[in-house]
XYZ file of C-alpha atoms in Angstrom:
439
model
C -27.370 -50.853 126.525
C -29.656 -53.764 125.693
C -31.886 -51.465 123.668
C -28.880 -50.306 121.648
C -27.823 -53.927 120.993
C -31.329 -54.861 119.845
C -31.450 -51.827 117.573
C -28.079 -52.779 116.065
C -29.239 -56.339 115.461
C -32.480 -55.163 113.847
C -30.555 -52.748 111.642
C -28.154 -55.505 110.579
C -31.058 -57.821 109.746
C -32.763 -55.099 107.732
C -29.587 -54.413 105.768
C -29.110 -58.134 105.115
C -32.675 -58.468 103.835
C -32.228 -55.445 101.592
C -28.964 -56.831 100.182
C -30.588 -60.220 99.528
C -33.487 -58.536 97.737
C -31.112 -56.553 95.550
C -29.106 -59.663 94.649
C -32.297 -61.559 93.790
C -33.513 -58.706 91.595
C -30.117 -58.450 89.855
C -30.031 -62.215 89.189
C -33.569 -62.109 87.799
C -32.605 -59.343 85.388
C -29.617 -61.333 84.154
C -31.700 -64.471 83.541
C -34.486 -62.782 81.567
C -34.245 -63.498 77.824
C -32.957 -60.658 75.702
C -35.686 -58.700 73.902
C -35.821 -58.691 70.107
C -33.591 -55.969 68.754
C -36.013 -54.966 66.034
C -39.486 -55.996 64.920
C -39.539 -57.656 61.542
C -41.227 -55.458 58.934
C -44.176 -56.647 56.900
C -43.492 -58.190 53.481
C -42.813 -55.677 50.730
C -45.907 -56.735 48.813
C -48.135 -56.058 51.832
C -46.932 -52.520 52.479
C -49.016 -49.528 51.320
C -47.497 -47.581 48.433
C -48.897 -44.178 49.281
C -46.367 -43.283 51.964
C -43.314 -43.197 49.769
C -41.590 -46.486 50.554
C -43.293 -48.607 47.853
C -42.077 -52.166 47.811
C -38.835 -51.097 49.399
C -36.963 -53.874 51.144
C -36.159 -52.780 54.682
C -32.991 -53.769 56.482
C -33.996 -55.381 59.740
C -32.813 -58.037 62.169
C -34.827 -60.922 63.479
C -35.157 -61.624 67.156
C -31.944 -62.826 68.720
C -31.483 -65.222 71.591
C -28.863 -64.404 74.107
C -25.921 -66.751 73.954
C -24.408 -68.456 76.982
C -23.234 -66.203 79.775
C -19.502 -65.491 79.733
C -17.437 -63.816 82.442
C -16.558 -60.225 81.862
C -13.043 -59.961 80.377
C -10.555 -58.364 82.723
C -8.507 -55.355 81.852
C -5.008 -55.718 80.545
C -3.598 -58.475 78.369
C -6.442 -60.899 78.993
C -9.032 -58.372 77.855
C -7.014 -57.549 74.735
C -6.762 -61.256 73.955
C -10.543 -61.639 74.189
C -11.011 -58.663 71.874
C -8.691 -60.170 69.298
C -10.433 -63.543 69.432
C -13.781 -61.894 68.835
C -12.392 -60.099 65.823
C -11.847 -63.461 64.159
C -15.575 -64.045 63.854
C -17.329 -60.701 63.446
C -20.594 -62.284 62.201
C -23.892 -62.827 63.953
C -24.542 -66.018 65.947
C -25.462 -68.856 63.616
C -29.045 -69.158 64.855
C -29.750 -65.445 64.224
C -28.507 -65.635 60.633
C -30.413 -68.825 59.965
C -33.626 -67.326 61.361
C -33.567 -64.266 59.120
C -36.202 -64.833 56.387
C -35.027 -64.544 52.753
C -37.163 -61.465 52.148
C -34.886 -59.601 54.591
C -31.598 -60.683 53.050
C -29.331 -58.110 51.441
C -28.982 -58.621 47.684
C -25.559 -57.737 46.276
C -24.858 -57.883 42.519
C -21.605 -57.685 40.568
C -20.623 -58.139 36.915
C -17.195 -59.695 36.257
C -15.623 -60.445 32.891
C -12.071 -60.747 31.626
C -9.394 -60.636 34.333
C -11.727 -59.633 37.152
C -11.973 -62.926 39.059
C -9.560 -62.087 41.874
C -10.782 -58.505 42.202
C -14.385 -59.673 42.510
C -13.547 -62.306 45.120
C -11.693 -59.701 47.187
C -14.742 -57.429 47.023
C -17.037 -60.244 48.187
C -14.537 -61.113 50.914
C -14.677 -57.560 52.249
C -18.465 -57.862 52.366
C -18.462 -60.994 54.540
C -15.557 -59.934 56.776
C -17.341 -56.939 58.260
C -21.064 -57.628 57.822
C -23.568 -59.297 60.123
C -26.605 -59.647 57.826
C -27.404 -62.594 55.600
C -26.651 -61.774 51.960
C -27.369 -63.196 48.531
C -24.657 -62.641 45.932
C -25.776 -62.314 42.310
C -22.671 -62.852 40.171
C -22.893 -62.203 36.431
C -19.913 -63.558 34.562
C -18.657 -65.307 31.448
C -19.088 -69.045 31.099
C -15.350 -69.676 31.472
C -15.257 -68.018 34.911
C -18.380 -69.578 36.405
C -16.810 -72.836 37.737
C -13.931 -70.973 39.378
C -16.243 -68.499 41.123
C -18.296 -71.374 42.510
C -15.208 -73.327 43.579
C -13.544 -70.395 45.337
C -16.657 -69.318 47.255
C -17.345 -72.869 48.453
C -13.817 -73.124 49.845
C -14.332 -70.292 52.321
C -14.680 -71.355 55.987
C -18.125 -72.237 57.334
C -18.058 -69.283 59.703
C -18.187 -67.033 56.630
C -20.162 -69.094 54.110
C -23.062 -69.158 56.572
C -23.410 -65.425 55.947
C -24.329 -65.722 52.273
C -25.733 -67.746 49.431
C -24.586 -67.155 45.882
C -26.033 -67.553 42.419
C -24.051 -67.298 39.190
C -25.634 -66.001 35.976
C -24.506 -65.858 32.353
C -24.097 -62.523 30.589
C -27.384 -61.755 28.829
C -28.979 -58.710 27.213
C -32.720 -58.750 26.584
C -32.824 -56.109 23.835
C -30.521 -55.001 21.028
C -27.282 -56.579 19.836
C -25.644 -58.584 22.679
C -22.130 -58.157 21.250
C -22.635 -54.416 20.975
C -23.755 -54.201 24.590
C -20.951 -56.451 25.775
C -18.269 -54.236 24.246
C -19.757 -50.994 25.515
C -17.017 -49.388 27.655
C -15.514 -52.174 29.845
C -16.304 -55.834 29.073
C -19.841 -56.721 30.190
C -20.262 -53.497 32.209
C -23.564 -52.750 30.453
C -25.034 -55.857 32.120
C -25.912 -53.717 35.133
C -28.489 -51.871 33.028
C -30.464 -55.102 32.646
C -30.551 -56.170 36.304
C -34.172 -55.001 36.841
C -35.208 -57.144 33.874
C -33.279 -60.280 34.869
C -33.799 -60.296 38.663
C -37.581 -60.213 38.496
C -38.056 -61.722 41.957
C -35.680 -59.321 43.731
C -37.208 -56.237 45.313
C -34.109 -54.140 46.078
C -30.467 -54.519 45.138
C -27.012 -53.116 45.792
C -24.862 -53.172 42.659
C -21.102 -52.568 42.925
C -18.197 -52.670 40.484
C -15.561 -55.363 40.949
C -13.029 -52.783 42.205
C -15.047 -51.872 45.303
C -14.119 -52.677 48.912
C -16.452 -52.470 51.894
C -14.778 -50.916 54.941
C -17.872 -51.240 57.115
C -20.883 -53.598 57.190
C -22.885 -53.814 53.955
C -26.078 -53.381 55.965
C -25.078 -49.780 56.697
C -25.354 -48.714 53.059
C -28.426 -50.947 52.644
C -30.177 -48.792 55.245
C -30.005 -45.839 52.864
C -32.915 -47.447 51.005
C -35.067 -46.216 53.878
C -34.202 -42.640 52.942
C -35.923 -42.873 49.539
C -38.977 -40.672 49.125
C -42.059 -41.695 47.145
C -40.488 -41.043 43.704
C -36.894 -42.193 44.206
C -35.934 -45.611 42.870
C -32.119 -45.563 42.681
C -29.204 -43.994 44.540
C -25.666 -43.043 43.483
C -22.875 -40.695 44.566
C -21.743 -37.605 42.624
C -19.037 -38.150 40.019
C -17.176 -35.163 41.433
C -17.469 -32.879 44.432
C -16.239 -29.771 42.576
C -18.260 -29.222 39.368
C -15.860 -26.747 37.779
C -13.129 -29.383 37.584
C -15.411 -32.414 37.059
C -15.323 -34.457 33.864
C -19.016 -34.189 32.958
C -19.217 -30.455 33.535
C -16.208 -29.866 31.264
C -16.328 -32.507 28.560
C -19.687 -34.310 28.316
C -21.469 -34.068 24.965
C -24.728 -35.450 26.310
C -27.163 -34.627 29.136
C -26.065 -35.660 32.638
C -27.505 -35.519 36.135
C -27.072 -32.372 38.227
C -24.011 -30.152 38.012
C -21.313 -32.848 37.976
C -22.983 -36.131 37.008
C -23.140 -39.315 39.090
C -20.868 -42.351 39.375
C -22.483 -45.753 38.891
C -19.803 -47.895 40.572
C -21.942 -48.150 43.711
C -25.668 -48.112 43.037
C -28.673 -48.911 45.230
C -31.789 -49.856 43.290
C -35.407 -50.484 44.203
C -36.022 -52.890 41.344
C -39.749 -53.109 42.010
C -40.142 -49.382 41.454
C -37.854 -49.399 38.417
C -39.899 -52.140 36.748
C -43.179 -50.311 37.314
C -42.064 -46.758 36.444
C -42.630 -44.803 33.235
C -39.529 -42.762 32.446
C -39.480 -39.398 30.725
C -37.081 -39.315 27.794
C -35.928 -37.328 24.765
C -37.306 -39.784 22.184
C -41.087 -39.768 22.579
C -43.416 -37.407 24.471
C -44.823 -40.186 26.663
C -43.034 -42.318 29.213
C -41.194 -45.561 28.523
C -40.554 -48.568 30.724
C -36.966 -49.239 31.757
C -36.505 -52.150 29.334
C -38.184 -50.393 26.392
C -36.035 -47.300 26.915
C -32.544 -48.827 27.003
C -31.840 -49.682 23.375
C -33.421 -46.563 21.767
C -31.526 -44.433 24.280
C -28.260 -46.137 23.383
C -28.911 -45.756 19.652
C -29.552 -42.042 20.040
C -26.478 -41.237 22.155
C -23.940 -43.950 21.269
C -21.744 -41.521 19.331
C -21.660 -39.063 22.244
C -21.041 -41.250 25.269
C -17.574 -41.953 26.671
C -18.190 -43.940 29.852
C -20.728 -46.354 28.402
C -23.476 -47.510 30.750
C -22.659 -44.812 33.326
C -23.336 -42.154 30.701
C -26.667 -43.784 29.865
C -27.646 -43.719 33.527
C -26.718 -40.047 33.708
C -28.920 -39.357 30.688
C -31.841 -41.277 32.232
C -31.670 -39.357 35.498
C -31.143 -36.033 33.723
C -34.685 -36.453 32.380
C -35.940 -38.019 35.626
C -34.095 -36.236 38.463
C -36.909 -36.877 40.924
C -36.157 -40.597 40.671
C -32.616 -40.389 42.050
C -31.392 -40.250 45.633
C -27.818 -38.891 45.875
C -25.755 -40.272 48.742
C -22.500 -38.718 50.025
C -19.025 -39.379 48.662
C -17.837 -41.566 51.556
C -20.068 -44.331 50.141
C -18.161 -44.279 46.832
C -14.694 -42.959 47.654
C -12.349 -42.824 44.647
C -8.806 -41.538 44.022
C -10.325 -38.290 42.746
C -11.350 -37.542 46.313
C -7.783 -37.285 47.569
C -5.220 -37.304 44.729
C -5.626 -33.558 44.122
C -6.206 -32.754 47.777
C -8.937 -33.968 50.099
C -12.361 -32.963 48.765
C -14.758 -35.447 50.392
C -15.947 -33.794 53.560
C -18.022 -36.783 54.612
C -14.983 -39.067 54.583
C -12.989 -36.563 56.618
C -15.708 -36.585 59.277
C -16.823 -40.226 59.256
C -14.123 -42.119 57.362
C -14.406 -43.997 54.069
C -17.336 -46.410 54.074
C -17.012 -47.913 50.577
C -13.711 -47.689 48.706
C -13.799 -47.612 44.894
C -10.377 -48.234 43.362
C -11.175 -47.269 39.780
C -8.509 -46.568 37.150
C -6.752 -49.797 38.159
C -5.147 -48.274 41.266
C -5.208 -51.593 43.145
C -2.740 -53.028 40.656
C -0.198 -50.260 40.044
C 1.837 -47.878 42.196
C 0.042 -44.628 41.376
C -2.063 -44.665 44.560
C -0.274 -46.844 47.141
C -2.887 -46.159 49.825
C -5.620 -47.801 47.743
C -3.296 -50.658 46.808
C -2.399 -51.247 50.469
C -6.056 -51.621 51.453
C -6.760 -53.994 48.572
C -3.781 -56.207 49.391
C -4.634 -56.229 53.095
C -8.087 -57.674 52.381
C -6.829 -59.986 49.638
C -4.052 -61.478 51.779
C -5.952 -61.738 55.060
C -6.253 -65.414 56.119
C -9.914 -66.040 56.951
C -9.296 -67.735 60.283
C -6.538 -65.367 61.367
C -6.751 -62.381 63.669
C -8.133 -59.179 62.125
C -6.092 -56.931 64.390
C -2.750 -58.627 63.902
C -3.128 -59.700 60.267
C -5.003 -56.752 58.786
C -5.248 -53.647 60.918
C -1.690 -53.466 62.261
C -0.042 -54.211 58.866
C -2.237 -51.534 57.302
C -0.974 -48.951 59.744
C 2.615 -49.851 58.863
C 1.933 -49.782 55.117
C 0.312 -46.374 55.383
C 3.542 -45.016 56.842
C 5.104 -45.758 53.452
C 2.490 -43.715 51.583
C 2.831 -40.349 53.331
C 4.611 -38.922 50.282
C 1.265 -39.001 48.410
C -1.721 -36.727 48.993
C -3.988 -39.700 49.731
C -1.399 -41.157 52.101
C -1.318 -37.993 54.198
C -4.809 -38.671 55.538
C -4.607 -42.288 56.818
C -7.303 -41.674 59.414
C -9.818 -41.222 56.585
C -9.169 -44.790 55.427
C -8.875 -46.418 58.867
C -11.676 -44.749 60.813
C -14.508 -47.033 59.705
C -12.415 -50.193 60.063
C -11.709 -49.188 63.673
C -15.410 -48.591 64.294
C -16.358 -51.901 62.701
C -13.970 -53.854 64.936
C -15.217 -51.996 67.997
C -18.817 -52.827 67.079
C -17.915 -56.515 66.692
C -16.349 -56.478 70.167
C -19.319 -54.720 71.758
C -21.837 -57.029 70.068
C -20.239 -60.141 71.558
C -19.135 -58.829 74.951
C -21.677 -56.199 75.977
C -24.831 -57.659 74.427
C -24.221 -61.329 75.162
C -22.664 -61.067 78.624
C -25.837 -59.648 80.193
C -26.807 -56.487 82.066
C -25.643 -57.681 85.490
C -22.068 -58.105 84.254
C -21.575 -54.952 82.210
C -21.202 -52.525 85.103
């Protein structure tokens, strides 16, 4: 009997020691600093050019420190409350954003003239609401709009202004007649053609029209720069998914890229490569630089083009198809993708990533689904709750649009917003709580 008692005591002591060892190991794991999420790439100028990436700016995050430990949210109402509070500040911790060197910032450019102030501010607002990377905004606008842009952006809350810096530029054209360029198609739209010439210190750039909305973090489209091969220096989406009913394939009187042309409302550019390239053309047998090519190209085709600068870009990449990377339609989703029936397979599978409300659909009643998204971002109070003040009202508004073809597929428009909010929740709760509290 005594032997059995001793054996029981020894077993109990062994189990206690094992439990203590496990607790010590678990505590040690929780207290270790979080590893860097991604190693910072070398500067663009130091990278070899022979492997196809050139001076391509890579999207990367600096090392992050783990924030203070927080208790795991409980299920039920308390957990939902924590989720909603996190949605109010979907950005990175302040120290991570501040530590990111300028060479790794995302550069976002827009050209705004006429009555495009509000539309542009809503676009920029969508960029900061959902993104986690530090950005630099390059805003090209008329002199009369410059003070208002600066005033409005400086009035945003600190939790959002920490995500970006902005610079405002006048409208300038380095070659040809400035007034002629300014009136080409929409006011000032041709300015985008001169971005490689003006932004000489910028390696890579994302240009968007004023009527664009980001429905997921900007860094996600920025990562597409990594997909460029050794000859590609710009990226755009097709103008149409079905060539036989596309505008270019039916009506264009000039050369255009591929079978249906490309849309320039969302355009990624490796400016370093563009500045150093020699472009084939229909004017001389040898290559021309980007700046030297623009005005002669316009003079040759100005009586044939309908969509201004977009047509000129189509002509350029018709003669230089190896220079263009074509990304899928969900990165430039327009009314054409749903108003005649859904024809963007990528959006059906993954949801709309970048919404492009061309043809003024944000401001009329022709496409209420697009208008609902625009108004939801425009009217969202910065410090309010994303779930209650944006996502839930959107769901209700979409119920009023089911009589339209675009309104019959609300999941296409909401899928990426849902994912973005989920990612914001996981980033704050799962990453920053620590491994010992996530099981």
